[in-house]
Short mmCIF file of C-alpha atoms in Angstrom, two decimals:
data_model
loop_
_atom_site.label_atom_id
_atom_site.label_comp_id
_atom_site.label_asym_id
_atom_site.label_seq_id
_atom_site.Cartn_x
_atom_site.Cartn_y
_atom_site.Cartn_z
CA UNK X 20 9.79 31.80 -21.15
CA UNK X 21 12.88 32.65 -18.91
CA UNK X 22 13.31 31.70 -15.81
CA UNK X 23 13.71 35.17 -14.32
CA UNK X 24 10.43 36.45 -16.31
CA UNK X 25 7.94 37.04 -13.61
CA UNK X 26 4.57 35.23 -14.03
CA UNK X 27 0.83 36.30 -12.47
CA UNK X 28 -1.32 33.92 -11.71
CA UNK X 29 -4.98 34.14 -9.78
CA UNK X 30 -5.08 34.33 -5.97
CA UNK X 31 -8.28 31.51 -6.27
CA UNK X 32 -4.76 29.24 -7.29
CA UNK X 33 -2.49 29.95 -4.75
CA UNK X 34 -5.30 28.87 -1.90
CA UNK X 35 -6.57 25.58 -4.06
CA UNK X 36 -2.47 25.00 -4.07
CA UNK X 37 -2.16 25.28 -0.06
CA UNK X 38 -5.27 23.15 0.21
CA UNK X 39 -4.35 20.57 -2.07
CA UNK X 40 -0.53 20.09 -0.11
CA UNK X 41 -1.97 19.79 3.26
CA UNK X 42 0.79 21.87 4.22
CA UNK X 43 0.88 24.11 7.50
CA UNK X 44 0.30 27.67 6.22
CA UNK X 45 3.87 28.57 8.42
CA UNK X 46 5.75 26.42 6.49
CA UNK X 47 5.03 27.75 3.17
CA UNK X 48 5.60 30.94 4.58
CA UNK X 49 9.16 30.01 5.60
CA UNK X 50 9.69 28.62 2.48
CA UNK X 51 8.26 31.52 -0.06
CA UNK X 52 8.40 35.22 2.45
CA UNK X 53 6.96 36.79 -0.20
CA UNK X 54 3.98 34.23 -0.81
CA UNK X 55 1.42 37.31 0.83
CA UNK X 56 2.65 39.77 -1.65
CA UNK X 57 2.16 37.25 -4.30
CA UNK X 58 -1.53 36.36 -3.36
CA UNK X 59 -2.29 40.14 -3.14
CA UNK X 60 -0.66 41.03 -6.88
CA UNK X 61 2.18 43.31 -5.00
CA UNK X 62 5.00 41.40 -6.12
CA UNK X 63 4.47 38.29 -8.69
CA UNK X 64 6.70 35.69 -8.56
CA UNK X 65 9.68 34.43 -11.09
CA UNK X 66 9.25 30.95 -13.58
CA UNK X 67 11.77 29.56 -11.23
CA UNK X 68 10.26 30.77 -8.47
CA UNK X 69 6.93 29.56 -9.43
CA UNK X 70 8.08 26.37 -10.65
CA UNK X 71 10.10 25.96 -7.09
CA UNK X 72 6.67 26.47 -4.98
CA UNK X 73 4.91 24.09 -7.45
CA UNK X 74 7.85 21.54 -6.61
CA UNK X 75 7.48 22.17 -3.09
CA UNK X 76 3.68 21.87 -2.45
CA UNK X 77 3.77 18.44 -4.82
CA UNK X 78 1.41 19.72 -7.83
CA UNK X 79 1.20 19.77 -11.02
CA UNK X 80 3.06 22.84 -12.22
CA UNK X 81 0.80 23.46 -15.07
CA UNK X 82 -2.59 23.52 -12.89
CA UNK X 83 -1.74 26.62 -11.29
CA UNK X 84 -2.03 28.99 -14.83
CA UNK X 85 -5.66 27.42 -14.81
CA UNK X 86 -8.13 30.18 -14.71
CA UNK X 87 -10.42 28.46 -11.76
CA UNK X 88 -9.37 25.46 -9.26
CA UNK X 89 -10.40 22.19 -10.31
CA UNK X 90 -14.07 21.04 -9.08
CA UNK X 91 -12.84 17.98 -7.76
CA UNK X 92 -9.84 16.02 -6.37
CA UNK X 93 -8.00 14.95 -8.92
CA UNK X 94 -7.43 11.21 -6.98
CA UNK X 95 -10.86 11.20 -6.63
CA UNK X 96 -12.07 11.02 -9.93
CA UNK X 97 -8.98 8.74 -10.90
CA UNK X 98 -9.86 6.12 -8.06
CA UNK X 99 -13.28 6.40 -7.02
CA UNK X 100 -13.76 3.33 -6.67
CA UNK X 101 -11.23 2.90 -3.83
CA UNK X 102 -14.40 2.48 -1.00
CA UNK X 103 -15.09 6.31 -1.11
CA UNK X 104 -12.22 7.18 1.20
CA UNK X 105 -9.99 9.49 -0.70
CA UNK X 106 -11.02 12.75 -0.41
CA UNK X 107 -9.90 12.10 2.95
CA UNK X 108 -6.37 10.98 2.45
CA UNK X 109 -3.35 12.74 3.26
CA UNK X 110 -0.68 13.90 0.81
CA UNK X 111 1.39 11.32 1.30
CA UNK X 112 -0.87 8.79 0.74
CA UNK X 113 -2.52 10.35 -2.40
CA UNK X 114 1.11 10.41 -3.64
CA UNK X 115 1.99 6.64 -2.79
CA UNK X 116 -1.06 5.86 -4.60
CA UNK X 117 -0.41 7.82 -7.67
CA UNK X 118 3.54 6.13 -7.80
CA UNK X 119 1.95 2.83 -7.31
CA UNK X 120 -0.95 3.66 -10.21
CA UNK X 121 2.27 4.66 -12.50
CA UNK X 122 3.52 1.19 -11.59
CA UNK X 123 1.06 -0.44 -12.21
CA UNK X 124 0.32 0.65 -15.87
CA UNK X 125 3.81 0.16 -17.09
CA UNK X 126 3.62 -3.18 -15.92
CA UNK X 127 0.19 -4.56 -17.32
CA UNK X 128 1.22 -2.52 -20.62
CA UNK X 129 4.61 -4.26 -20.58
CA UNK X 130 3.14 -7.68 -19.52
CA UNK X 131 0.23 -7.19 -22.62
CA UNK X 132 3.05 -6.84 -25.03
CA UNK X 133 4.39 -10.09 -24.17
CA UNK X 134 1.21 -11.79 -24.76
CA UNK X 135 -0.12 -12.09 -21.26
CA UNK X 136 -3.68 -12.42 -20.71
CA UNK X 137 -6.06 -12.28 -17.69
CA UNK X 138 -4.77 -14.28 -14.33
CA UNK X 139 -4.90 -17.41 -13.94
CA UNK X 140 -5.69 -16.84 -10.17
CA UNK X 141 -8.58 -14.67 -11.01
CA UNK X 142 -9.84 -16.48 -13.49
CA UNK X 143 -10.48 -20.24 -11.56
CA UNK X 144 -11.14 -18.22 -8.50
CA UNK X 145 -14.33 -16.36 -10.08
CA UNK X 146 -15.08 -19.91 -12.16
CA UNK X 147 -14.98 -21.94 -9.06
CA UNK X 148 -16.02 -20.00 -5.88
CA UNK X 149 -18.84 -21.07 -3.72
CA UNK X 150 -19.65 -18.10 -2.29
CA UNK X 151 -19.23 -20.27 1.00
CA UNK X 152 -16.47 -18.91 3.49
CA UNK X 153 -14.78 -22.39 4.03
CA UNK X 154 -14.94 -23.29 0.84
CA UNK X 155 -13.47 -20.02 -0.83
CA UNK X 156 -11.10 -19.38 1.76
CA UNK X 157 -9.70 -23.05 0.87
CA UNK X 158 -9.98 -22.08 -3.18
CA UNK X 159 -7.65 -18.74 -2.11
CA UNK X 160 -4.82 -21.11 -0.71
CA UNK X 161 -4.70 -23.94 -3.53
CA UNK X 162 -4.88 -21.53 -6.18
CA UNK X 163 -1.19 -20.24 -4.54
CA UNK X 164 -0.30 -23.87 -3.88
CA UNK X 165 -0.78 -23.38 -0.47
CA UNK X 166 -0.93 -25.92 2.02
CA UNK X 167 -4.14 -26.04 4.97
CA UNK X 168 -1.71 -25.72 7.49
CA UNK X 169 0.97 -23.98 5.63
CA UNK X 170 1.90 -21.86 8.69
CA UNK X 171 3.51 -24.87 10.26
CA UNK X 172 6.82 -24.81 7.15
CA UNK X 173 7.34 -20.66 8.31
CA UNK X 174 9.39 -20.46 11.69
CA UNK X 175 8.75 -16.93 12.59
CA UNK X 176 6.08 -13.99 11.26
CA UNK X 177 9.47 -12.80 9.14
CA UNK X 178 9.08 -15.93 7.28
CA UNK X 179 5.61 -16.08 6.90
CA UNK X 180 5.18 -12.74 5.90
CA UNK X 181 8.03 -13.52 2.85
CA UNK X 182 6.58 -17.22 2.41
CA UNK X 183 3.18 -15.67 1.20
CA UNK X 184 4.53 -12.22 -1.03
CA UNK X 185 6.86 -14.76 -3.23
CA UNK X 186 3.47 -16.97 -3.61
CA UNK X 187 1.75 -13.81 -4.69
CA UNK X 188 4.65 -12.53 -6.93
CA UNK X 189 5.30 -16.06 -8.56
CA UNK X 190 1.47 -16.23 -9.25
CA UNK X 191 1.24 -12.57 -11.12
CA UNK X 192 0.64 -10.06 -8.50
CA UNK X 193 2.90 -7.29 -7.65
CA UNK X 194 3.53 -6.62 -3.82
CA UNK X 195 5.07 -3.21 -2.97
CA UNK X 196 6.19 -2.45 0.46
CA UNK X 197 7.10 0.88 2.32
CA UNK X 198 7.16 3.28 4.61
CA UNK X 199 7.57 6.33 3.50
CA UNK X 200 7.43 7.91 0.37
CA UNK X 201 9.48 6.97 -2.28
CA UNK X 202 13.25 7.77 -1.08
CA UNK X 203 12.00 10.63 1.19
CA UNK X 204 12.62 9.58 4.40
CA UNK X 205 11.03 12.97 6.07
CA UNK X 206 7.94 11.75 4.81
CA UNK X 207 7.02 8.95 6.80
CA UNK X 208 3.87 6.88 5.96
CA UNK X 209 1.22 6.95 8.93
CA UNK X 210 -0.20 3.81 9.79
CA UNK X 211 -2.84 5.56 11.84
CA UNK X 212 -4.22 6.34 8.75
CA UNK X 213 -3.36 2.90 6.38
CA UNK X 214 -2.44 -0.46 6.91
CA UNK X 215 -2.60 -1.45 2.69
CA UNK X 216 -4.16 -1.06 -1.04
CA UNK X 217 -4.50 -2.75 -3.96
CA UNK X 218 -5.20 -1.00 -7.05
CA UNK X 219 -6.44 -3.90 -9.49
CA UNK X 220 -5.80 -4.96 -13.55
CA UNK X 221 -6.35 -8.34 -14.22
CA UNK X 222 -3.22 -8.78 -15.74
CA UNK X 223 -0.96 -6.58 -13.00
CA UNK X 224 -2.52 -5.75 -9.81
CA UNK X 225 -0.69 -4.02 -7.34
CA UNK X 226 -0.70 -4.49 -3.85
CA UNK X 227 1.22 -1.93 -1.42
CA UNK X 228 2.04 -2.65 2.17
CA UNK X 229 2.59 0.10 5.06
CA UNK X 230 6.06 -1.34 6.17
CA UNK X 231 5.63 0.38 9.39
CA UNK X 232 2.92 -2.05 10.27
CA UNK X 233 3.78 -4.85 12.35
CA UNK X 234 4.60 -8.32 10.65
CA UNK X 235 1.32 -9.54 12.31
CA UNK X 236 -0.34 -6.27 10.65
CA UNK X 237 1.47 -7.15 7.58
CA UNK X 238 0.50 -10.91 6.98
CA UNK X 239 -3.05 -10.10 7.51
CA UNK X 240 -2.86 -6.60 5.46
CA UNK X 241 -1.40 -8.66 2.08
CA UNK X 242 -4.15 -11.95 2.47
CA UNK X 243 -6.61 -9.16 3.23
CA UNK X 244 -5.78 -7.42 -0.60
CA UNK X 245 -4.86 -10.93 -1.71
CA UNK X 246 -8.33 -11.62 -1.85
CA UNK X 247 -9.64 -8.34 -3.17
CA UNK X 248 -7.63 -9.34 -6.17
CA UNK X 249 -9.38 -12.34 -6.11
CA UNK X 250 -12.55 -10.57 -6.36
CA UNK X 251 -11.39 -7.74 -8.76
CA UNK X 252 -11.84 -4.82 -6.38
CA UNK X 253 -9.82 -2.15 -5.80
CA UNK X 254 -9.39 -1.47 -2.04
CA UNK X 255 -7.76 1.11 0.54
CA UNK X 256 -7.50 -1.32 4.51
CA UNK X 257 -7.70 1.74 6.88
CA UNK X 258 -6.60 0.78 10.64
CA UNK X 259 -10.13 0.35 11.43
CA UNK X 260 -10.82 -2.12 8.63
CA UNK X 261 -8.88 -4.44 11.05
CA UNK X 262 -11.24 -4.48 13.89
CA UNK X 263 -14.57 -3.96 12.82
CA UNK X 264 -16.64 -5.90 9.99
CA UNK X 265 -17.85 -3.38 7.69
CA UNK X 266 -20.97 -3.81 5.40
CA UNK X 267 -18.64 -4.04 2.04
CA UNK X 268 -15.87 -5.68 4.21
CA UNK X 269 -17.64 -8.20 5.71
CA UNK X 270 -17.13 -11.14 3.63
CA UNK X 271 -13.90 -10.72 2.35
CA UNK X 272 -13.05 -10.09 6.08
CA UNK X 273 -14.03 -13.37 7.23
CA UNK X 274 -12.35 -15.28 3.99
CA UNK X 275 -9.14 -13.80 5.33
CA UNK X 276 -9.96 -15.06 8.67
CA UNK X 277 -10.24 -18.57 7.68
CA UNK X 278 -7.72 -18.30 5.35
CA UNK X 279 -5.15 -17.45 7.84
CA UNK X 280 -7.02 -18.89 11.24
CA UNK X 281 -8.89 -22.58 9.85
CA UNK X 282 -11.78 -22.75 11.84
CA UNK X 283 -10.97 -26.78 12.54
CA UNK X 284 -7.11 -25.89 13.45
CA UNK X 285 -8.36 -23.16 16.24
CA UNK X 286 -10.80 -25.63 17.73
CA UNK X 287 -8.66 -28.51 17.70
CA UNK X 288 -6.14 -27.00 19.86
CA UNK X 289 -8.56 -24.87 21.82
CA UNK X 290 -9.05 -26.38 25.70
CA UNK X 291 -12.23 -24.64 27.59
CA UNK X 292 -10.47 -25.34 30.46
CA UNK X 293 -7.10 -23.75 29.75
CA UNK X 294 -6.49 -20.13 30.41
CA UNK X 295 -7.61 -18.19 27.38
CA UNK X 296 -5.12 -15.00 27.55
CA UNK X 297 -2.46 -17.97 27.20
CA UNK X 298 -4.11 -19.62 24.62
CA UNK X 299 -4.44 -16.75 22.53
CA UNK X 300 -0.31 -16.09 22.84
CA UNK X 301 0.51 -19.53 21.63
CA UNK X 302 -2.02 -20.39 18.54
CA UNK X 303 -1.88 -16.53 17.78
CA UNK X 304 2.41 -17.66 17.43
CA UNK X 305 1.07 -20.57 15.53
CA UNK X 306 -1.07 -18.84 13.25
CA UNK X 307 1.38 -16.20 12.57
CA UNK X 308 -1.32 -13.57 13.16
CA UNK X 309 -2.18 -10.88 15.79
CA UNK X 310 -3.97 -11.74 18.82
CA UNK X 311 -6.51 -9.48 17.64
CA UNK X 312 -7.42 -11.12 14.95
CA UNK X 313 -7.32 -14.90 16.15
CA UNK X 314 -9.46 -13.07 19.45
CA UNK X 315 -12.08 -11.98 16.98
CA UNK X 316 -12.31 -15.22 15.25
CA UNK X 317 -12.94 -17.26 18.53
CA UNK X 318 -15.79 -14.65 19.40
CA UNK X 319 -17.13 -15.50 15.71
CA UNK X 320 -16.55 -19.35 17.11
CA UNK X 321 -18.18 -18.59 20.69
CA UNK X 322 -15.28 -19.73 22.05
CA UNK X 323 -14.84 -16.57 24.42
CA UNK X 324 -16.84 -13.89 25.28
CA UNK X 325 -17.18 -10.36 24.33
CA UNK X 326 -15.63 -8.86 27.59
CA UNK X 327 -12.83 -10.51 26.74
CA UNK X 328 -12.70 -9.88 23.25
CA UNK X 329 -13.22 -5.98 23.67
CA UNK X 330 -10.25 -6.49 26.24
CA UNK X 331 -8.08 -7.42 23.87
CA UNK X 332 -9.07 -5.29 21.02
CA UNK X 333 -8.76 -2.04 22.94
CA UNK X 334 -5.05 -3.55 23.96
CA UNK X 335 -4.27 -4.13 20.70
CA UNK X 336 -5.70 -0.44 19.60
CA UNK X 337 -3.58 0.95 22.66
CA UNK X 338 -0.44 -0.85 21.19
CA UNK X 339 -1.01 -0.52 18.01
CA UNK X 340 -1.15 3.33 18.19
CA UNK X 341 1.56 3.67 20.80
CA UNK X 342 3.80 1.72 18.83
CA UNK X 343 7.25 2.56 17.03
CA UNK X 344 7.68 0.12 15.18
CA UNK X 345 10.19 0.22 12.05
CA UNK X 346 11.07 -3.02 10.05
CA UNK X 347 15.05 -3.22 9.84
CA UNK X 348 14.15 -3.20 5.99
CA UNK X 349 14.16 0.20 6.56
CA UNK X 350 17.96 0.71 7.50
CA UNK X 351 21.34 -0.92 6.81
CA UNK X 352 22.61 -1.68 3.04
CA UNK X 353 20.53 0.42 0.32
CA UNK X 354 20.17 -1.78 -2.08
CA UNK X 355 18.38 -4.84 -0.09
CA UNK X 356 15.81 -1.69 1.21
CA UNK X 357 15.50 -1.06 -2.24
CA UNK X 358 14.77 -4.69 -3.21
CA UNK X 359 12.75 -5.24 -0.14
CA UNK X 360 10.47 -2.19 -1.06
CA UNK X 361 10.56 -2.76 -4.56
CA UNK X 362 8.68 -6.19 -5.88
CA UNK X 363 11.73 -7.71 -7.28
CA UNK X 364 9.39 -8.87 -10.53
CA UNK X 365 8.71 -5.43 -11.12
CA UNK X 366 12.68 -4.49 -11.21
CA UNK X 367 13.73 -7.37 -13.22
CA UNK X 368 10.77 -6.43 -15.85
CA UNK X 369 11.57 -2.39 -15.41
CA UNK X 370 15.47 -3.09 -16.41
CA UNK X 371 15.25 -5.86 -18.76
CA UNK X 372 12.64 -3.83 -21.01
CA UNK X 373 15.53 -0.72 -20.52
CA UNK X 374 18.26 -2.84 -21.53
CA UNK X 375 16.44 -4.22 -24.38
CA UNK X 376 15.68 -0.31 -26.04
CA UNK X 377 11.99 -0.41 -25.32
CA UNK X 378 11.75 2.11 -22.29
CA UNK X 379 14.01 4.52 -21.58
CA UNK X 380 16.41 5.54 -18.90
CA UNK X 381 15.29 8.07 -17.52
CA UNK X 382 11.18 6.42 -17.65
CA UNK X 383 12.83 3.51 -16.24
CA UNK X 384 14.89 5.76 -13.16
CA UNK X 385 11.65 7.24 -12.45
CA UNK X 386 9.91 3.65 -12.29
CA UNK X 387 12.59 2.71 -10.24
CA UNK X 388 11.58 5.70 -7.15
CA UNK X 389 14.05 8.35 -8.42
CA UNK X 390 17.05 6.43 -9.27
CA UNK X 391 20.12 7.48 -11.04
CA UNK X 392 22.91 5.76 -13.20
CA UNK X 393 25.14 4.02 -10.69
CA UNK X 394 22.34 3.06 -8.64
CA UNK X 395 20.44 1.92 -11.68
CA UNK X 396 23.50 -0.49 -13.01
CA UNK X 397 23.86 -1.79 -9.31
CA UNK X 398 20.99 -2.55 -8.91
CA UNK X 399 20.51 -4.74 -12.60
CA UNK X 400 24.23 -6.11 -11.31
CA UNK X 401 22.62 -7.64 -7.88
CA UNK X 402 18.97 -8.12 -9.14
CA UNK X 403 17.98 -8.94 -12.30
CA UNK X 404 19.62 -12.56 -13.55
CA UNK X 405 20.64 -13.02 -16.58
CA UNK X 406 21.92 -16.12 -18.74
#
C-alpha cells in the first residue's frame, strides 16, 4: 500500500483510539486538524497519515482496521492478576509495564537457554517459611545474606537503597528503575499514582521502581516487591499501599516492616520518656526508612498513640504529594542514567547474547529503551566486562 493511498477506517475506531491514549481531545486536534473530517468520512486520511496518528496516540497500528473496538483492555487481560488495578492506570504506566513485560520475557527465555531453573530464593523461601512474621521476615534477609542489623554497614539511604538492589540482582532478580518513560523525558512517571511493580517468572522477575520516589519511598518500595517475589505474586504498590494495610496486603506489609524495622532493634532504643517526634527522626535515620513507616510500626508496637500516628501520616501524605523530588540519576552523564535505570544484569545479558549472533541488533536496541549504534557500543565499552 503507498503511503499517500488514503485509507477509511470506522468512526467506532477513532473514539476507542482517543480513549485508549488518555489524551486531551485538544491535543489531538492540534496534532491531526482534520481528525473531525476523518471521523465524519469527509476527508479519510493517508497510510502515513494514519500510521503518524497511530504513532502518536501509542497503539497498535494494526487495531485500528479492526471492524469493532476490542471488548476489553488489552493490559487487562495480559495482567489481571496485577491486584485488579489496571483498568485504572494511566498511559504511561500501562506502557512502563508493557516495556518491563518485554524485558522480562527475553530475559527468563535467555536465562532458560542457559540451563537456569527456578530461584533459589523462591524455592527455600516457599520450603522453609513459617507463615510467622518474625520468622519469615528473618528467612527474607538470610536468603540475600543479609545481616539482622544490616542497616548499620550503609551510611546514608543512597547506600542502602544500592546495598539491597545489588543483593537482589546478585541473587536473580531484575530491578528496573525510572522515572519517566523510556527516554521520553516529557513523559514523566506520576508517583501520585505508583510507587513500584513486580511482574513475576520464577526464573526472571522483574521489579520496577518509580525513581521519582524518595530514597525512603524507594527502600521500602523494592523490600515491599522483594517479598512478593518471594511469594510468587505479581503486584502494582499504589501510594496508598504505603499507609494503609489492605486485606491482600496485609501480611506481606508487615514482613516488610520487620524486615526493614526489627521489632527488638525499635524497642531497644525506644525511651518512653524521650520525646517521640525526636525519636522517630533518629531510628527512622537508623533504619533507613520513612518516618511513616517506622511511626506505623510503633503504633503496631503500642509504643505511641494514634493521634500521633495520624499526625505524622497526614505530614508525610502532605509532603509526599507536595514534593519535587528528582534523583540526580536523572541528570548529568547519559550513560550512568542509563546504567542506573537499566539493571546492569539485564545489559550485560542483552549485549553479550547480541555479540554472540543470538539476538539481533536492532531486538537488542529496542531491549535496550530505543538505543542506537554508538550508544549501543558505548555502552558494551563501559558496561559489560569481558575477559
Amino acid at each position: 500500500m503507498s503511503a499517500r493511498e488514503r485509507v477509511k477506517i470506522k468512526k467506532e475506531m477513532y473514539y476507542w483510539a482517543f480513549n485508549e491514549s488518555q489524551k486531551e481531545k485538544e491535543e489531538i486536534i492540534n496534532k491531526f486538524p482534520k481528525i473531525t473530517e476523518w471521523i465524519k468520512g469527509d476527508l479519510a486520511p493517508t497510510f502515513k497519515q494514519l500510521e503518524s496518528f497511530a504513532k502518536f496516540l501509542k497503539i497498535p497500528f494494526g487495531y485500528l482496521f479492526l471492524e469493532i473496538p476490542p471488548e476489553t483492555d488489552i493490559m487487562e487481560v495480559e495482567f489481571r492478576s496485577i491486584n485488579n488495578k489496571l483498568p485504572f492506570m494511566s498511559k504511561n504506566l500501562k506502557d512502563t509495564i508493557t516495556a518491563m513485560d518485554i524485558k522480562r520475557n527475553w530475559m527468563s527465555d535467555y536465562r532458560r537457554e542457559l540451563g537456569w531453573g527456578k530461584l533459589a530464593i523462591i524455592k527455600k523461601f516457599k520450603k522453609e517459611r513459617k507463615n510467622i512474621i518474625k520468622n519469615d521476615a528473618l528467612l527474607a534477609k538470610t536468603l540475600l545474606g543479609l545481616k539482622t542489623n544490616w542497616f548499620n554497614e550503609v551510611k546514608n539511604y543512597g547506600e542502602a537503597y544500592n546495598f539491597l538492589k545489588e543483593k537482589l540482582e546478585t541473587n536473580g532478580i531484575i530491578v528496573m528503575q525510572n522515572g519517566i518513560v523510556g527516554n521520553n523525558t516529557r513523559r514523566k512517571l506520576d508517583i501520585i499514582e505508583f510507587r513500584a511493580f513486580m511482574l513475576y517468572d520464577d526464573i526472571a522477575p522483574i521489579i520496577f521502581i518509580n525513581n521519582n520516589d524518595s530514597l525512603g519511598g524507594k527502600i521500602f518500595s523494592l523490600v515491599h516487591e522483594y517479598v512478593h517475589v518471594l511469594f510468587e505474586q505479581e503486584d502494582l504498590l499504589l501510594k496508598e499501599d504505603t499507609f494503609k494495610l489492605k486485606e491482600n496486603e496485609g501480611y506481606i506489609n508487615q514482613i516488610t516492616a520487620e524486615f526493614l524495622m526489627p521489632t527488638e532493634c525499635i524497642q531497644l532504643n525506644w525511651d518512653q520518656n524521650k520525646d517521640a517526634l525526636e525519636q522517630i527522626n533518629r531510628i527512622s535515620n537508623m533504619l533507613k526508612v520513612s518516618e511513616t513507616a517506622l511511626a506505623i510500626k510503633l503504633k503496631e508496637l503500642k509504643l505511641i498513640n494514634k493521634v500521633l500516628l495520624d499526625e505524622i501520616i497526614n505530614e508525610g501524605i502532605r509532603n509526599f504529594e507536595n514534593r519535587t523530588y528528582k534523583d540526580k540519576a536523572d541528570g548529568g552523564d547519559f550513560y550512568n542514567t542509563f546504567n542506573s535505570r537499566i539493571s546492569p544484569t539485564f545489559t550485560q545479558a542483552v549485549i553479550r547474547s547480541t555479540e554472540a549472533g543470538n539476538t539481533a541488533y536492532s531486538y537488542a536496541f529496542r531491549l535496550l529503551d530505543g538505543i542506537r549504534g554508538r550508544t549501543y557500543d558505548e555502552i558494551k565499552e563501559r558496561f559489560v566486562p569481558y575477559g
